[in-house]
XYZ file of C-alpha atoms in Angstrom:
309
model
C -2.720 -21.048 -13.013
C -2.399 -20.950 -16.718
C 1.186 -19.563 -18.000
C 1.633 -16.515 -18.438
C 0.460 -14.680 -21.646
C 2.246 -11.569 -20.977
C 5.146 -10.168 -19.387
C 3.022 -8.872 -16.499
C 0.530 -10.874 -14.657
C -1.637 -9.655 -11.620
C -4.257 -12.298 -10.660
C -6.394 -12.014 -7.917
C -7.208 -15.442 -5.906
C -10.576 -15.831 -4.752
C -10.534 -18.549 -1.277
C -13.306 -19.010 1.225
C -11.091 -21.784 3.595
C -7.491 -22.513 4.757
C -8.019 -25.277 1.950
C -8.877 -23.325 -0.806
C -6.098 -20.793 0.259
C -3.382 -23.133 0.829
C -4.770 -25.052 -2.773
C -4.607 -22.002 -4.701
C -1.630 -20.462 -2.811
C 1.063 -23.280 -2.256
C 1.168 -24.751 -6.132
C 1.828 -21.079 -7.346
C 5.408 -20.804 -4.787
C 5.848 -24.694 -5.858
C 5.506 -24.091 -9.601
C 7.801 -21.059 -9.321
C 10.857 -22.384 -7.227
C 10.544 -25.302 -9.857
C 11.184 -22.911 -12.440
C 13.991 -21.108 -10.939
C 12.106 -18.056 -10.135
C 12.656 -16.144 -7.157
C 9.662 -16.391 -5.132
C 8.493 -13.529 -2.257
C 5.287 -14.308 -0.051
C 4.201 -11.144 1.918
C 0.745 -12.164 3.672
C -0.745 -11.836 6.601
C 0.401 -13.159 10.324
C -1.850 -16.241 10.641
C -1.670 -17.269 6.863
C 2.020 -16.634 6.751
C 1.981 -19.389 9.605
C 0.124 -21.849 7.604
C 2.064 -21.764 4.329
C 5.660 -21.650 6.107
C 4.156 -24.751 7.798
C 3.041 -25.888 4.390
C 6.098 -24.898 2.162
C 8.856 -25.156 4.896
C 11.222 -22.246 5.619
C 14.217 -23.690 3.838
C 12.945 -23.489 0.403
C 14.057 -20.346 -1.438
C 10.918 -18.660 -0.517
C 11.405 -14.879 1.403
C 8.757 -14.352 3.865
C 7.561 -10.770 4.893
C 4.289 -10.395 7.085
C 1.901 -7.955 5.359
C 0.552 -7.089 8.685
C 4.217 -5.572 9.825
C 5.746 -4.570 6.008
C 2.081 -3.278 4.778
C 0.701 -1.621 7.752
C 0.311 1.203 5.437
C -0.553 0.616 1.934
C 1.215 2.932 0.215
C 5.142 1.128 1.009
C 3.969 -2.438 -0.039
C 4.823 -0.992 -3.777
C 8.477 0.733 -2.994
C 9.283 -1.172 -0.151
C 7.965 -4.971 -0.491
C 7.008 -5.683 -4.202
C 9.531 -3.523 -5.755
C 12.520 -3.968 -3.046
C 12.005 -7.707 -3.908
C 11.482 -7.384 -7.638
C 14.624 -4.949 -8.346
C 16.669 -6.974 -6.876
C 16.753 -10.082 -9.073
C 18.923 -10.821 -12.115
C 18.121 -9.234 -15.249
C 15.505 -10.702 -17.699
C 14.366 -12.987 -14.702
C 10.389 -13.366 -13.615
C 9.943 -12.926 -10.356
C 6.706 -14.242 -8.494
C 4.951 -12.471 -5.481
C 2.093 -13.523 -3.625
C 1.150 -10.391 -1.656
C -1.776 -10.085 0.353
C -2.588 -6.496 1.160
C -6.375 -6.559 2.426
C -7.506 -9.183 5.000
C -10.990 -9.405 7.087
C -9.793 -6.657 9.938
C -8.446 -4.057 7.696
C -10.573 -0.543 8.730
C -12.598 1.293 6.363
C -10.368 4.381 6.839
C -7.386 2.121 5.933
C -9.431 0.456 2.956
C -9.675 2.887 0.232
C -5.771 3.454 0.159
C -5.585 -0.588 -0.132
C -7.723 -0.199 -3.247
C -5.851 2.016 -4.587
C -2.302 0.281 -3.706
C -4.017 -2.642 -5.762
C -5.063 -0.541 -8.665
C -1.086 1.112 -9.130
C 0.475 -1.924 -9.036
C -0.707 -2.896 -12.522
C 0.779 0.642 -13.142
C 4.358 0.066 -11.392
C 4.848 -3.350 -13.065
C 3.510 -2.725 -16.401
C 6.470 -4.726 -19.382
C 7.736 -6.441 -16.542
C 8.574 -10.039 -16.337
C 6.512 -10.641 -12.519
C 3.832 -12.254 -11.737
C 1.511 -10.583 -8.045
C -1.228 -13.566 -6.752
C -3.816 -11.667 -4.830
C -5.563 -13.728 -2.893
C -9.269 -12.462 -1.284
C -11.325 -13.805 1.690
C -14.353 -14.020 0.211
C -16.147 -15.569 3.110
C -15.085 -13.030 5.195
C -14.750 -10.049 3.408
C -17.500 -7.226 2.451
C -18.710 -7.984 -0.581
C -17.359 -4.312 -2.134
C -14.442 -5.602 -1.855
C -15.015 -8.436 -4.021
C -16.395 -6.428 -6.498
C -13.204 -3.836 -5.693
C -10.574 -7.030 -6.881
C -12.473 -7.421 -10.500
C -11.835 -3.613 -10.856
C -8.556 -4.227 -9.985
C -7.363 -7.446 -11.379
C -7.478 -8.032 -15.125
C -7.548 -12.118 -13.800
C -9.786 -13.901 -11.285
C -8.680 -16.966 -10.359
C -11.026 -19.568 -8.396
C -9.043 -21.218 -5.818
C -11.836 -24.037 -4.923
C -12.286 -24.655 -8.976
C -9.127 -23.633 -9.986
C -10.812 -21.591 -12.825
C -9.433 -18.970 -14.141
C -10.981 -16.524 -16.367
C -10.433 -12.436 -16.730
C -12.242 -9.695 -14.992
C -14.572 -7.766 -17.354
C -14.471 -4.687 -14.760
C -11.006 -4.413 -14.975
C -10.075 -0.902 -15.073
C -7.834 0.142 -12.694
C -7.048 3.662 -13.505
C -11.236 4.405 -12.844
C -11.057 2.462 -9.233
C -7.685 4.230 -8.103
C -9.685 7.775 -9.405
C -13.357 6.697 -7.424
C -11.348 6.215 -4.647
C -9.344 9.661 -5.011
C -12.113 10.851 -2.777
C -12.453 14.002 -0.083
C -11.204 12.849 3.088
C -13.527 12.921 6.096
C -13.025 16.793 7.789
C -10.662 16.927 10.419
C -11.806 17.795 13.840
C -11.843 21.564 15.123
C -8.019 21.799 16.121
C -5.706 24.742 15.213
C -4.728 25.260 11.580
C -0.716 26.501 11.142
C -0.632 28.345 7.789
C 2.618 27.999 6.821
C 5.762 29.514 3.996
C 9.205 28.719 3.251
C 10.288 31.219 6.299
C 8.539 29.283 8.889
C 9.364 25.726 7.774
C 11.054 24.954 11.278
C 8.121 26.070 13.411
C 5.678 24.276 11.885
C 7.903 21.061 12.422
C 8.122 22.056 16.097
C 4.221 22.611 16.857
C 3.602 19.628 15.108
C 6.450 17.126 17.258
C 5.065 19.383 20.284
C 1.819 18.544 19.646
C 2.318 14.656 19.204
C 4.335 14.350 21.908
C 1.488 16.027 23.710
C -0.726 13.389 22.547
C 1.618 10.766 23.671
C 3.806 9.737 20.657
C 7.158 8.912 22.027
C 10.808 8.533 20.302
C 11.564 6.991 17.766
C 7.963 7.606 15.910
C 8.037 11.191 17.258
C 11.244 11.378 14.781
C 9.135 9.581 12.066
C 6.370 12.264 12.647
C 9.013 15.109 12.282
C 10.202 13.859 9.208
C 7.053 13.233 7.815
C 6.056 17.144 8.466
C 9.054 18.075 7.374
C 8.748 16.115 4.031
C 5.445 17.369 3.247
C 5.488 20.910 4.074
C 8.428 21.334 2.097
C 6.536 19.670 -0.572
C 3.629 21.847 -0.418
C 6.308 24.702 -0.726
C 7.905 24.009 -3.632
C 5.394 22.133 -5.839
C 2.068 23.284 -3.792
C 1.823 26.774 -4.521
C 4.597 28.114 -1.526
C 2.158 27.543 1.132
C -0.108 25.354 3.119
C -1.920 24.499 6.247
C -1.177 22.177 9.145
C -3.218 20.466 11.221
C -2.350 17.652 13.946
C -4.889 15.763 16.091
C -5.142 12.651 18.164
C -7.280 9.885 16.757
C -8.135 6.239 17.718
C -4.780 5.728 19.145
C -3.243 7.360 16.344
C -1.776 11.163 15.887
C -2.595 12.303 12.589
C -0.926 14.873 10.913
C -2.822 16.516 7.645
C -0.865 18.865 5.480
C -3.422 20.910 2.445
C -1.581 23.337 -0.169
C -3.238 24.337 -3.394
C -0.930 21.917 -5.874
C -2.417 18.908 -7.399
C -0.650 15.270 -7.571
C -0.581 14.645 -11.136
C 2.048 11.352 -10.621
C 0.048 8.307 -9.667
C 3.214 6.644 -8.755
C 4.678 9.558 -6.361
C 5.995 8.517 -3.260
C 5.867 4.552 -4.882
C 8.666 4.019 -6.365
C 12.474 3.375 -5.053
C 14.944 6.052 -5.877
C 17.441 5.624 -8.149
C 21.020 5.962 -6.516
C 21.629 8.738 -8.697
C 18.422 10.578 -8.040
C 18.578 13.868 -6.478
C 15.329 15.024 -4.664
C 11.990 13.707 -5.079
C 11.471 11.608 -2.327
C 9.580 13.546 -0.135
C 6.417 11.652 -0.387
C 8.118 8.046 -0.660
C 9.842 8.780 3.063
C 6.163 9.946 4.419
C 5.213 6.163 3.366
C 7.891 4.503 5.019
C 7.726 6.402 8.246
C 3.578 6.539 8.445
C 0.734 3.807 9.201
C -1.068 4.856 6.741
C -1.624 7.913 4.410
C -3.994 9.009 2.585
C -4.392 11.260 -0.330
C -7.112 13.898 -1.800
C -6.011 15.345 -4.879
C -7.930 17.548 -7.482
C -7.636 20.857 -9.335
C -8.465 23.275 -6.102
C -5.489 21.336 -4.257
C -4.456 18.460 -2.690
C -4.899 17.113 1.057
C -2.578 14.414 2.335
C -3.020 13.301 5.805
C -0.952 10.525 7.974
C -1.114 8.115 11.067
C 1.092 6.967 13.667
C 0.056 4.555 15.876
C 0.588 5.450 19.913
């Protein structure tokens, strides 16, 4: 890669091998730790094997597995990119290689990935970091190809070494195509819900997981998580909502609807500030979750989680 022209760089790496990937992937940690930048690479399982293998584990190189630390799409910002990023000395670049969609990843999972991609040119914008993306092209669908140019403003050709920028590159338009109704949920009861009846709307919804075989500690996380968005929908969603829990491909699912409408493309993305009071509702349903997803428009919003049995 080419140095960079700006203070924020987000290239996405196009590889069809373990050659291409390790060609494209390696000299980009090599070239970093020889400038003296601090260097995270959060992939997935088996490729995490083959550059530790590559690289070696006592280089200065911190390792995450995007399979464990990205399960759900919406921490890798908060949690991997920006827990990494923050942490660095003033004024320094920082270079990530993260990885957050691999052959595997489900199509209910995938449009939250897009949109994960499309917000991180949001949370890093006038920031000295550079995010390699690399894609399976040989093995994934070829939408999501097409997906990375929206996403990227820079393709890079691992097998060439190429590098030339994406004339779809938009990413507010990709995040907004994929703001898109969620499938319905199943016929299960709905709990309408107010301020007054916060607590019992927490307990059929832990009473219903548990019911459906979540056990301790991610019946906690699904508590909170119910807890953190109902309150939401209270206070910012018009004082009311609707609850619905159901059990789904060895997942519960929890769905909470108000009438408000999620303005903030970054909310529940970004760390809190140690001073910040409130506001993190959404942010803890990402940490605790598998994966959530997000409808949003002006007759309401619908935001819907998973935890894995």
């Amino acid at each position: 890669m080419t140095e960079p022209a700006g203070p924020f760089v987000h290239p996405a790496l196009f590889y069809r091998d373990q050659r291409e990937y390790l060609a494209g992937v390696v000299p980009f940690v090599r070239k970093g730790l020889a400038a003296g930048e601090p260097v995270a690479v959060a992939v997935p399982t088996e490729n995490l094997r083959l550059l530790k293998r590559e690289i070696g584990t006592g280089e200065a190189v911190r390792f995450l597995d995007m399979r464990e630390a990205g399960r759900n799409p919406g921490r890798i910002i908060p949690s991997v990119l920006r827990a990494f990023a923050d942490t660095q000395p003033p004024g320094t670049r920082v270079r990530i290689v993260g990885e957050p969609i691999w052959a595997g990843r489900s199509a209910t999972e995938y449009p939250a990935c897009v949109q994960h991609e499309a917000l991180i040119n949001a949370a890093f914008q006038g920031r000295a970091v550079t995010i390699l993306c690399p894609y399976d092209t040989q093995r994934l669908d070829a939408q999501v190809v097409a997906d990375a140019y929206a996403t990227h403003p820079v393709i890079v050709d691992a097998g060439s070494g190429r590098e030339r920028e994406s004339g779809p590159y938009d990413f507010e338009a990709v995040h907004a195509r994929y703001n898109e109704p969620l499938p319905p949920a199943p016929d299960v009861p709905a709990h309408a819900f107010v301020a007054d009846v916060l607590g019992e709307v927490r307990h059929l919804a832990t009473e219903a997981g548990a019911r459906f075989g979540l056990v301790r500690p991610r019946l906690d996380d699904l508590a909170l998580a119910t807890a953190e968005l109902t309150t939401n929908s209270v206070v910012h969603g018009g004082g009311s909502g609707v609850l619905r829990v159901w059990a789904e491909d060895g997942h519960v699912v929890c769905e909470v609807r108000d009438k408000g409408r999620l303005s903030d493309l970054l909310a529940g993305r970004r760390p809190p500030s140690r001073d910040q009071r409130g506001g993190r509702g959404l942010l803890m349903v990402n940490l605790v979750a598998d994966l959530v997803r997000v409808h949003t428009c002006p007759d309401g919003t619908t935001i819907r989680c998973w935890f894995a049995l």
